[in-house]
Coordinates of C-alpha atoms and ligand atoms in Angstrom, one line a residue:
X1384 CA -6.9 -70.2 31.3
X1385 CA -6.8 -73.4 33.0
X1386 CA -6.3 -76.8 31.5
X1387 CA -8.5 -79.6 32.8
X1388 CA -6.5 -82.9 33.5
X1389 CA -7.7 -86.6 34.4
X1390 CA -5.1 -87.5 37.0
X1391 CA -3.6 -85.2 39.9
X1392 CA 0.0 -86.1 38.4
X1393 CA -1.2 -85.7 34.7
X1394 CA -2.7 -82.6 36.0
X1395 CA 0.3 -81.2 37.4
X1396 CA 2.1 -82.3 34.3
X1397 CA -0.4 -80.8 32.2
X1398 CA -0.7 -77.8 34.3
X1399 CA 3.3 -77.2 33.9
X1400 CA 2.9 -77.7 30.1
X1401 CA -0.1 -75.0 29.9
X1402 CA 1.9 -72.6 32.0
X1403 CA 4.8 -73.0 30.0
X1404 CA 2.5 -72.5 26.6
X1405 CA 0.8 -69.7 28.4
X1406 CA 4.2 -67.9 29.2
X1407 CA 5.6 -68.5 25.7
X1408 CA 2.2 -67.3 24.3
X1409 CA 2.1 -64.4 26.3
X1410 CA 5.7 -63.4 25.8
X1411 CA 5.5 -63.8 22.0
X1412 CA 2.5 -61.3 22.2
X1413 CA 4.5 -59.1 24.5
X1414 CA 7.3 -59.2 22.2
X1415 CA 5.3 -58.5 19.0
X1416 CA 2.8 -56.0 20.0
X1417 CA 3.5 -52.7 18.3
X1418 CA 3.2 -50.8 21.4
X1419 CA 4.8 -50.7 25.0
X1420 CA 3.2 -53.4 27.3
X1421 CA 3.7 -53.6 31.1
X1422 CA 2.7 -55.4 34.0
X1423 CA 3.2 -53.8 37.4
X1424 CA 1.7 -54.1 41.0
X1425 CA 0.1 -52.0 43.4
X1426 CA 3.3 -50.9 44.5
X1427 CA 4.3 -49.8 41.1
X1428 CA 7.1 -52.4 40.8
X1429 CA 7.3 -53.4 37.2
X1430 CA 6.9 -57.4 36.9
X1431 CA 6.7 -57.8 33.1
X1432 CA 7.4 -55.5 30.2
X1433 CA 8.1 -55.9 26.5
X1434 CA 11.1 -55.4 24.4
X1435 CA 9.4 -52.3 22.8
X1436 CA 9.1 -50.7 26.2
X1437 CA 12.9 -50.6 26.5
X1438 CA 13.2 -49.4 22.9
X1439 CA 11.1 -46.6 23.0
X1440 CA 12.1 -45.4 26.6
X1441 CA 15.7 -46.1 26.3
X1442 CA 15.8 -47.6 29.5
X1443 CA 17.6 -51.1 30.1
X1444 CA 15.8 -53.9 31.7
X1445 CA 17.8 -53.6 34.9
X1446 CA 16.7 -49.8 35.1
X1447 CA 13.2 -50.6 34.4
X1448 CA 13.1 -53.1 37.2
X1449 CA 14.1 -50.4 39.7
X1450 CA 11.7 -47.8 38.5
X1451 CA 7.9 -47.0 39.1
X1452 CA 5.6 -46.1 36.4
X1453 CA 5.4 -42.3 37.5
X1454 CA 9.0 -42.1 36.9
X1455 CA 8.0 -42.0 33.1
X1456 CA 5.8 -38.9 33.4
X1457 CA 6.6 -35.5 34.0
X1458 CA 4.6 -32.5 35.2
X1459 CA 0.8 -32.2 35.2
X1460 CA 0.7 -35.5 33.7
X1461 CA 2.3 -37.6 36.8
X1462 CA -0.8 -36.4 38.7
X1463 CA -2.8 -37.2 35.6
X1464 CA -1.7 -40.8 35.3
X1465 CA -1.6 -41.3 39.2
X1466 CA -5.1 -40.8 39.2
X1467 CA -5.8 -42.8 36.2
X1468 CA -3.7 -45.9 37.9
X1469 CA -5.8 -45.5 41.1
X1470 CA -8.9 -45.7 39.1
X1471 CA -7.7 -49.0 37.5
X1472 CA -7.0 -50.4 40.8
X1473 CA -10.4 -49.2 42.3
X1474 CA -12.7 -49.6 39.2
X1475 CA -11.1 -52.2 37.1
X1476 CA -9.9 -50.1 34.1
X1477 CA -8.9 -46.7 32.8
X1478 CA -7.1 -45.0 29.8
X1479 CA -5.1 -41.8 29.6
X1480 CA -3.3 -39.7 27.1
X1481 CA -0.1 -38.4 28.5
X1482 CA 3.5 -37.5 27.3
X1483 CA 5.9 -40.5 28.0
X1484 CA 9.3 -39.5 29.1
X1485 CA 12.2 -41.1 27.5
X1486 CA 15.5 -41.7 29.0
X1487 CA 17.2 -39.1 26.9
X1488 CA 14.5 -36.5 28.0
X1489 CA 12.2 -36.6 24.9
X1490 CA 8.6 -36.7 25.8
X1491 CA 6.5 -38.9 23.3
X1492 CA 2.5 -38.6 23.1
X1493 CA 1.1 -41.8 24.2
X1494 CA -2.3 -43.3 24.7
X1495 CA -2.1 -45.7 27.6
X1496 CA -4.7 -48.4 28.8
X1497 CA -4.7 -50.1 32.0
X1498 CA -6.6 -53.3 33.2
X1499 CA -6.7 -54.8 36.6
X1500 CA -5.9 -58.4 36.6
X1501 CA -4.9 -60.9 39.0
X1502 CA -1.2 -62.0 38.4
X1503 CA 0.4 -64.7 40.7
X1504 CA -2.2 -63.9 43.4
X1505 CA -1.2 -60.3 43.5
X1506 CA -3.5 -57.4 42.2
X1507 CA -1.7 -56.0 39.1
X1508 CA -2.1 -53.6 36.5
X1509 CA -1.6 -54.7 33.0
X1510 CA -1.5 -52.1 30.1
X1511 CA -0.5 -51.1 26.9
X1512 CA 0.8 -47.7 25.5
X1513 CA 0.6 -46.7 22.0
X1514 CA 2.6 -43.9 20.2
X1515 CA 0.2 -41.5 19.3
X1516 CA 2.8 -38.8 17.6
X1517 CA 1.3 -39.2 14.2
X1518 CA -2.2 -39.0 15.3
X1519 CA -1.2 -36.0 17.4
X1520 CA 0.3 -34.3 14.5
X1521 CA -2.6 -35.1 12.2
X1522 CA -5.0 -33.8 14.7
X1523 CA -2.7 -30.6 15.2
X1524 CA -2.7 -30.0 11.2
X1525 CA -6.5 -30.7 11.1
X1526 CA -7.0 -28.4 13.9
X1527 CA -4.7 -25.5 12.3
X1528 CA -6.3 -26.2 9.0
X1529 CA -9.7 -26.0 10.3
X1530 CA -8.6 -22.9 12.4
X1531 CA -7.5 -21.5 9.1
X1532 CA -10.2 -22.3 7.3
X1533 CA -12.4 -21.0 10.0
X1534 CA -10.7 -17.7 10.4
X1535 CA -10.4 -17.3 6.4
X1536 CA -14.3 -17.8 6.7
X1537 CA -14.5 -15.6 9.5
X1538 CA -13.0 -12.8 7.8
X1539 CA -14.1 -13.5 4.1
X1540 CA -15.7 -10.4 2.6
X1541 CA -18.4 -13.0 1.5
X1542 CA -21.3 -13.8 4.0
X1543 CA -21.0 -17.5 4.6
X1544 CA -23.8 -19.3 6.4
X1545 CA -23.7 -23.1 7.2
X1546 CA -27.2 -24.1 7.7
X1547 CA -28.5 -27.8 8.8
X1548 CA -30.9 -29.9 7.5
X1549 CA -33.6 -28.6 10.3
X1550 CA -32.7 -25.3 8.9
X1551 CA -31.0 -24.2 12.2
X1552 CA -27.6 -22.0 11.6
X1553 CA -24.8 -24.0 12.2
X1554 CA -22.1 -21.3 11.4
X1555 CA -22.1 -17.8 10.3
X1556 CA -19.3 -15.4 9.7
X1557 CA -18.7 -11.9 10.5
X1558 CA -19.8 -10.7 7.1
X1559 CA -23.0 -12.4 7.4
X1560 CA -23.7 -10.5 10.5
X1561 CA -23.3 -7.6 8.6
X1562 CA -25.6 -9.0 5.7
X1563 CA -28.1 -10.1 8.3
X1564 CA -27.8 -6.7 10.3
X1565 CA -28.1 -9.0 13.4
X1566 CA -25.3 -10.4 15.9
X1567 CA -24.5 -14.0 14.9
X1568 CA -25.1 -14.9 18.6
X1569 CA -28.9 -14.1 18.2
X1570 CA -29.2 -16.8 15.0
X1571 CA -26.7 -19.4 15.9
X1572 CA -28.5 -22.7 16.9
X1573 CA -31.8 -21.2 16.0
X1574 CA -34.0 -22.4 13.1
X1575 CA -34.2 -19.6 10.2
X1576 CA -37.8 -19.3 10.2
X1577 CA -37.8 -18.8 14.0
X1578 CA -35.0 -16.3 13.7
X1579 CA -37.0 -14.6 11.1
X1580 CA -40.6 -15.1 10.9
X1581 CA -42.1 -14.7 7.5
X1582 CA -39.0 -15.7 5.7
X1583 CA -40.3 -18.7 4.1
X1584 CA -42.1 -16.3 1.8
X1585 CA -39.0 -14.5 0.7
X1586 CA -37.2 -15.0 -2.6
X1587 CA -33.8 -15.5 -0.8
X1588 CA -35.2 -18.5 1.3
X1589 CA -36.9 -19.9 -2.1
X1590 CA -33.3 -20.3 -3.3
X1591 CA -32.1 -21.9 -0.1
X1592 CA -35.1 -24.2 0.0
X1593 CA -34.2 -25.4 -3.6
X1594 CA -30.6 -25.9 -2.7
X1595 CA -31.7 -27.9 0.4
X1596 CA -34.3 -30.1 -1.3
X1597 CA -32.8 -30.7 -4.6
X1598 CA -29.2 -30.7 -3.6
X1599 CA -28.0 -28.6 -6.2
X1600 CA -25.8 -25.5 -6.2
X1601 CA -27.6 -22.2 -7.0
X1602 CA -26.7 -18.7 -8.0
X1603 CA -28.9 -16.0 -7.8
X1604 CA -29.1 -12.0 -7.4
X1605 CA -32.0 -11.4 -4.9
X1606 CA -33.5 -8.3 -3.6
X1607 CA -33.8 -9.0 0.5
X1608 CA -36.4 -7.0 2.6
X1609 CA -35.5 -7.1 6.2
X1610 CA -37.9 -7.0 8.9
X1611 CA -37.2 -3.4 9.9
X1612 CA -38.4 -2.5 6.2
X1613 CA -34.3 -2.2 4.8
X1614 CA -33.6 -3.6 1.7
X1615 CA -30.5 -5.0 0.3
X1616 CA -29.5 -6.6 -3.0
X1617 CA -27.4 -9.8 -2.5
X1618 CA -25.6 -12.0 -4.8
X1619 CA -26.6 -15.4 -3.4
X1620 CA -24.5 -18.7 -4.2
X1621 CA -25.6 -21.8 -1.9
X1622 CA -24.5 -25.4 -2.3
X1623 CA -25.4 -28.6 -0.7
X1624 CA -22.9 -30.1 1.9
X1625 CA -22.9 -32.8 4.2
X1626 CA -24.4 -30.7 7.2
X1627 CA -27.0 -29.3 5.0
X1628 CA -26.4 -26.3 2.9
X1629 CA -23.7 -23.6 2.8
X1630 CA -24.5 -20.0 1.4
X1631 CA -22.2 -17.5 0.4
X1632 CA -23.6 -14.1 -0.1
X1633 CA -22.3 -10.8 -1.5
X1634 CA -23.8 -7.6 -0.6
X1635 CA -24.3 -5.9 -4.1
X1636 CA -26.4 -3.1 -2.9
X1637 CA -23.9 -0.7 -3.7
X1638 CA -23.4 -2.0 -7.3
X1639 CA -27.1 -2.3 -7.7
X1640 CA -27.3 1.5 -6.8
X1641 CA -24.5 2.5 -8.7
X1642 CA -26.2 0.6 -11.6
X1643 CA -29.7 2.4 -10.9
X1644 CA -27.7 5.7 -10.9
X1645 CA -25.8 5.0 -13.9
X1646 CA -29.2 4.0 -15.7
X1647 CA -30.5 7.3 -14.5
X1648 CA -27.4 9.0 -15.8
X1649 CA -28.0 7.2 -19.2
X1650 CA -31.6 8.2 -19.2
X1651 CA -30.8 11.9 -18.3
X1652 CA -28.1 12.0 -21.1
X1653 CA -30.6 10.3 -23.6
X1654 CA -32.8 13.0 -22.3
X1655 CA -30.5 15.8 -22.7
X1656 CA -29.5 14.6 -26.3
X1657 CA -33.1 14.8 -27.1
X1658 CA -33.0 18.1 -25.6
X1659 CA -30.1 19.2 -27.3
X1660 CA -31.6 18.5 -30.8
X1661 CA -34.4 20.8 -29.8
X1662 CA -31.9 23.3 -28.8
X1663 CA -32.6 23.0 -25.2
X1664 CA -29.0 23.0 -24.2
X1665 CA -28.7 26.6 -25.4
X1666 CA -31.0 27.5 -22.5
X1667 CA -28.9 26.0 -20.0
X1668 CA -25.8 27.9 -21.7
X1669 CA -27.7 30.9 -21.7
X1670 CA -28.0 30.3 -17.9
X1671 CA -24.4 29.9 -17.7
X1672 CA -23.8 33.2 -19.6
X1673 CA -26.2 35.0 -17.5
X1674 CA -24.3 34.8 -14.5
X1675 CA -21.0 36.8 -15.5
X1676 CA -23.1 38.9 -17.1
X1677 CA -24.9 40.0 -14.0
X1678 CA -21.5 40.8 -12.6
X1679 CA -20.7 42.8 -15.6
X1680 CA -24.0 44.5 -15.3
X1681 CA -23.7 45.5 -11.7
X1682 CA -20.1 46.4 -12.1
X1683 CA -21.1 48.9 -14.9
X1684 CA -24.0 50.1 -13.2
X1685 CA -21.7 51.2 -10.1
X1686 CA -19.0 52.5 -12.3
X1687 CA -21.8 54.5 -14.3
X1688 CA -23.4 56.1 -11.1
X1689 CA -19.9 57.1 -9.9
X1690 CA -18.8 58.7 -12.9
X1691 CA -21.6 60.3 -14.1
X1692 CA -21.4 63.7 -11.8
X1693 CA -17.7 64.1 -12.7
X1694 CA -17.3 66.7 -15.3
X1695 CA -13.9 65.7 -16.6
X1696 CA -14.4 65.1 -20.2
X1697 CA -12.4 61.7 -20.1
X1698 CA -14.7 60.5 -17.4
X1699 CA -17.7 61.7 -19.5
X1700 CA -16.5 59.7 -22.4
X1701 CA -16.0 56.7 -20.0
X1702 CA -19.6 57.1 -18.7
X1703 CA -20.7 57.0 -22.4
X1704 CA -18.7 53.9 -23.1
X1705 CA -19.9 52.1 -20.0
X1706 CA -23.3 53.2 -21.2
X1707 CA -23.1 51.3 -24.1
X1708 CA -21.4 48.4 -22.3
X1709 CA -24.7 48.7 -20.2
X1710 CA -26.8 48.6 -23.1
X1711 CA -24.9 45.6 -24.8
X1712 CA -25.4 43.6 -21.3
X1713 CA -29.2 44.5 -21.4
X1714 CA -29.4 43.3 -25.0
X1715 CA -27.3 40.2 -24.4
X1716 CA -29.7 39.5 -21.7
X1717 CA -32.8 39.8 -24.0
X1718 CA -31.1 37.6 -26.4
X1719 CA -30.5 35.1 -23.7
X1720 CA -33.8 35.5 -22.5
X1721 CA -35.3 35.1 -26.0
X1722 CA -33.2 31.9 -26.7
X1723 CA -34.4 30.5 -23.7
X1724 CA -37.9 31.1 -24.1
X1725 CA -37.7 29.6 -27.6
X1726 CA -36.0 26.4 -26.4
X1727 CA -38.3 26.0 -23.6
X1728 CA -41.6 26.7 -25.8
X1729 CA -39.8 25.6 -28.8
X1730 CA -42.1 28.3 -30.5
X1731 CA -40.3 31.4 -31.9
X1732 CA -42.1 34.5 -31.1
X1733 CA -43.1 35.5 -34.4
X1734 CA -44.5 38.6 -36.4
X1735 CA -44.0 39.9 -39.8
X1736 CA -40.3 41.3 -39.8
X1737 CA -38.1 43.1 -42.3
X1738 CA -35.3 40.8 -43.1
X1739 CA -33.4 43.7 -44.4
X1740 CA -33.7 45.1 -41.1
X1741 CA -32.8 42.1 -39.1
X1742 CA -29.6 41.3 -41.3
X1743 CA -28.7 45.1 -40.6
X1744 CA -28.9 44.9 -37.2
X1745 CA -26.9 41.7 -37.1
X1746 CA -24.1 43.1 -39.2
X1747 CA -24.1 46.4 -37.0
X1748 CA -23.7 44.1 -33.9
X1749 CA -21.0 42.0 -35.6
X1750 CA -19.2 44.9 -37.1
X1751 CA -16.7 45.5 -34.3
X1752 CA -15.4 41.8 -34.6
X1753 CA -15.2 42.4 -38.8
X1754 CA -13.1 45.4 -38.2
X1755 CA -11.0 43.8 -35.8
X1756 CA -10.6 40.8 -38.0
X1757 CA -9.4 42.8 -41.0
X1758 CA -12.2 41.7 -43.1
X1759 CA -14.1 43.3 -45.9
X1760 CA -17.8 43.5 -45.2
X1761 CA -20.3 43.5 -48.3
X1762 CA -23.8 43.8 -48.3
X1763 CA -26.2 43.0 -51.0
X1764 CA -29.6 43.4 -49.3
X1765 CA -32.7 42.9 -51.8
X1766 CA -34.7 46.1 -51.1
X1767 CA -37.7 44.5 -52.5
X1768 CA -37.9 41.5 -50.5
X1769 CA -41.2 40.9 -48.6
X1770 CA -41.5 40.5 -44.9
X1771 CA -40.8 37.6 -43.3
X1772 CA -42.8 35.8 -40.6
X1773 CA -39.9 35.6 -38.0
X1774 CA -38.7 36.1 -34.4
X1775 CA -36.4 39.0 -34.9
X1776 CA -34.1 38.4 -32.0
X1777 CA -33.5 34.5 -33.1
X1778 CA -33.0 35.3 -36.8
X1779 CA -30.6 38.0 -35.8
X1780 CA -28.7 35.5 -33.6
X1781 CA -28.5 32.9 -36.5
X1782 CA -27.1 36.1 -38.8
X1783 CA -24.4 36.8 -36.1
X1784 CA -23.7 33.4 -35.5
X1785 CA -23.1 32.5 -39.3
X1786 CA -20.9 35.9 -39.6
X1787 CA -19.0 34.7 -36.6
X1788 CA -18.3 31.4 -38.2
X1789 CA -17.3 33.1 -41.4
X1790 CA -14.9 35.1 -39.6
X1791 CA -13.3 32.5 -37.9
X1792 CA -13.0 30.4 -41.3
X1793 CA -11.2 33.2 -42.8
X1794 CA -8.7 34.0 -40.0
X1795 CA -5.7 32.6 -42.0
X1796 CA -6.9 33.6 -45.5
X1797 CA -4.9 36.4 -47.3
X1798 CA -8.1 37.3 -48.7
X1799 CA -10.8 38.2 -46.2
X1800 CA -14.5 39.0 -47.7
X1801 CA -17.7 38.6 -45.9
X1802 CA -21.0 39.1 -47.8
X1803 CA -24.2 39.0 -46.5
X1804 CA -27.1 39.1 -49.0
X1805 CA -30.9 38.7 -48.9
X1806 CA -33.0 37.6 -51.8
X1807 CA -36.3 36.5 -52.3
X1808 CA -37.2 33.2 -54.0
X1809 CA -40.9 32.5 -54.6
X1810 CA -42.6 32.4 -51.2
X1811 CA -39.4 32.1 -49.2
X1812 CA -36.9 34.7 -48.6
X1813 CA -33.2 33.9 -48.6
X1814 CA -30.5 35.2 -46.5
X1815 CA -26.7 34.3 -47.2
X1816 CA -23.4 34.6 -45.6
X1817 CA -20.5 34.0 -47.8
X1818 CA -16.9 34.1 -46.6
X1819 CA -13.6 33.4 -48.6
X1820 CA -12.2 31.3 -45.7
X1821 CA -11.3 27.6 -45.6
X1822 CA -14.4 26.3 -47.2
X1823 CA -16.0 23.2 -45.8
X1824 CA -14.9 19.6 -47.0
X1825 CA -17.4 17.2 -47.9
X1826 CA -16.7 15.0 -44.7
X1827 CA -17.0 17.9 -42.3
X1828 CA -20.4 19.2 -44.5
X1829 CA -22.0 16.0 -43.7
X1830 CA -21.7 16.7 -39.9
X1831 CA -21.7 20.2 -39.6
X1832 CA -25.2 20.4 -37.9
X1833 CA -24.5 17.5 -35.8
X1834 CA -24.5 18.4 -31.9
X1835 CA -21.1 18.8 -30.5
X1836 CA -19.5 18.5 -34.1
X1837 CA -16.5 20.7 -34.2
X1838 CA -13.1 21.3 -35.7
X1839 CA -11.8 23.8 -33.5
X1840 CA -9.8 23.2 -30.4
X1841 CA -11.9 26.0 -28.4
X1842 CA -15.4 24.9 -30.5
X1843 CA -18.5 23.9 -28.9
X1844 CA -20.1 22.4 -32.0
X1845 CA -23.5 23.8 -31.2
X1846 CA -23.8 26.8 -33.0
X1847 CA -24.8 25.3 -36.5
X1848 CA -27.2 23.0 -34.6
X1849 CA -29.2 25.8 -32.7
X1850 CA -29.2 28.0 -36.0
X1851 CA -30.6 25.2 -37.8
X1852 CA -33.2 24.4 -35.1
X1853 CA -34.2 27.9 -35.2
X1854 CA -34.6 28.0 -38.9
X1855 CA -36.5 24.9 -38.8
X1856 CA -39.1 26.1 -36.0
X1857 CA -39.7 28.8 -38.7
X1858 CA -40.4 26.2 -41.3
X1859 CA -37.4 27.2 -43.0
X1860 CA -34.2 25.6 -44.2
X1861 CA -30.4 26.2 -43.6
X1862 CA -27.7 24.8 -45.7
X1863 CA -24.1 25.2 -47.0
X1864 CA -22.7 25.5 -50.4
X1865 CA -19.4 26.2 -51.7
X1866 CA -18.4 29.7 -52.5
X1867 CA -16.8 30.2 -56.0
X1868 CA -13.5 31.1 -55.7
X1869 CA -13.1 29.5 -52.3
X1870 CA -14.8 29.6 -49.1
X1871 CA -18.2 28.8 -48.1
X1872 CA -21.9 30.1 -48.4
X1873 CA -24.3 29.4 -45.6
X1874 CA -28.0 30.3 -46.6
X1875 CA -31.0 29.8 -44.8
X1876 CA -34.6 30.7 -46.3
X1877 CA -37.5 31.6 -44.4
X1878 CA -41.2 31.8 -45.2
X1879 CA -42.7 34.9 -46.1
X1880 CA -45.2 36.9 -43.8
X1881 CA -48.4 37.2 -45.9
X1882 CA -48.2 33.3 -47.3
X1883 CA -48.3 32.0 -43.3
X1884 CA -50.8 34.8 -42.3
X1885 CA -53.0 33.4 -45.2
X1886 CA -52.6 29.8 -44.1
X1887 CA -53.3 30.8 -40.4
X1888 CA -56.5 32.6 -41.4
Ligands
LIG2054 P1 -18.3 25.4 -33.5 O1 -18.1 27.0 -34.3 O2 -18.1 25.8 -31.9 O3 -17.2 24.6 -34.1 P2 -20.5 25.3 -35.0 O4 -21.6 24.6 -34.9 O5 -20.7 26.7 -35.2 O6 -19.6 25.1 -33.8 O7 -19.7 24.8 -36.4 C1 -19.3 23.4 -36.5 C2 -18.2 23.3 -37.4 O8 -18.7 23.7 -38.6 C3 -17.1 24.1 -37.2 O9 -16.0 23.6 -36.3 C4 -16.3 24.2 -38.4 O10 -15.5 23.1 -38.9 C5 -17.6 24.1 -39.7 N1 -17.8 25.7 -39.9 C6 -18.6 26.3 -39.6 N2 -18.9 27.4 -40.0 C7 -17.5 27.6 -41.2 C8 -17.5 28.1 -42.2 N3 -18.0 29.4 -42.4 N4 -16.5 27.9 -43.0 C9 -15.7 26.7 -42.7 N5 -16.4 25.8 -41.6 C10 -17.4 26.1 -40.9

């Protein structure tokens, strides 16, 4: 900045004034700049510096005058700054970020710039340093938070994918690698359609594409078929971000599987419920029963064989008991088989039968229980009843069942009378089992025949349901009425044999 002047003298004067002005101007700037300013020569002698330099460094002007620039740096920064200073003198300018060491030993992060200038005929470095503590802190904080977010993202259970506008993968976290079933290194930087040929036809990609194009957040559950044929259900959320789109995916295959399984279970349950109504459940129960029976039977057989040759009268008696037990097991087996046949075919094995004989057999079979329960048993069998068209064993089961219920109902009664009766009623034959037990309250009466309805702690609540389904399979009816003087009467009716035979013919 030179001022032109008309005469030599005037020029000199003007030059002096100009210089003064320049100095003043420079000093003002030097003083007011919010950074440290310095000017030193090639030997590192400080020629000028501003007040702020002294404030920040803590050195007085006398001290600065005796120092060289590298005195203000320590460690690796010393070499770095030395190189940059050399750069300035060789190439004209340079900048460096380095720690400025103050008089009291603090190191402040600074950003220095340097420029080569000619000052008073000497090559000098004029420069400025600004405190970047705040920027550094912000940067560190930003880096920390970015790292924090990154590591959070990295470790998130959800798969995270950042996809650029050109469909290249910018970021993928660990869960994404699991979901993709491919290492992230294989995908990063590549376009989705290159990494996954054919992906453009997938449901998942359709969601991503919509999000990318329409710039709207989307949420959908998609079934994804992998190139290896594997399938996975994903809960996908994607949203537009400045880089492109951000997709969050949760592998819900397990949940879906569980849902499917639950559905299958529910279907099965519904099926079971339907089957139960048909009495099919008793088949399953029969099966359950069959196992212990097999064990009993083999034990009985073994004991029977070993006892037979012995002549001890007690052994002979025991053998007789075992023989009975053996027959009992065989009979129970037969009942089970028949029950199962019935529930499987849902067709009773019907033939003309004498209902009194059936009732008599049932009573004989239930007699032990009757005696044990201290019950008075009465039978009122109508000798004149016509033959019924029935499955003998099944109907016997029904009677036994009703007798057993009756005895249970009388367990706490002072009067225990069980009456089994038969009678003819037009073209039907009726069988009744009356007891003097607790009776059936209305609320119970309405639900008696429902599957699994029971008022007993050990009850199963299927006996009456099965009885009713057996009777209905015979085109008969089963119902309950109160017994005069307390207790209840369970009755069922069956069609007589002739009527049905006539119809069949
Ligand atoms: P469970 O005997 O296992 O309970 P059932 O289907 O045979 O199943 O009977 C269902 C319910 O009907 C019984 O729990 C009982 O409350 C009632 N019930 C059946 N028979 C009688 C009876 N003779 N007197 C009073 N209540 C009865």
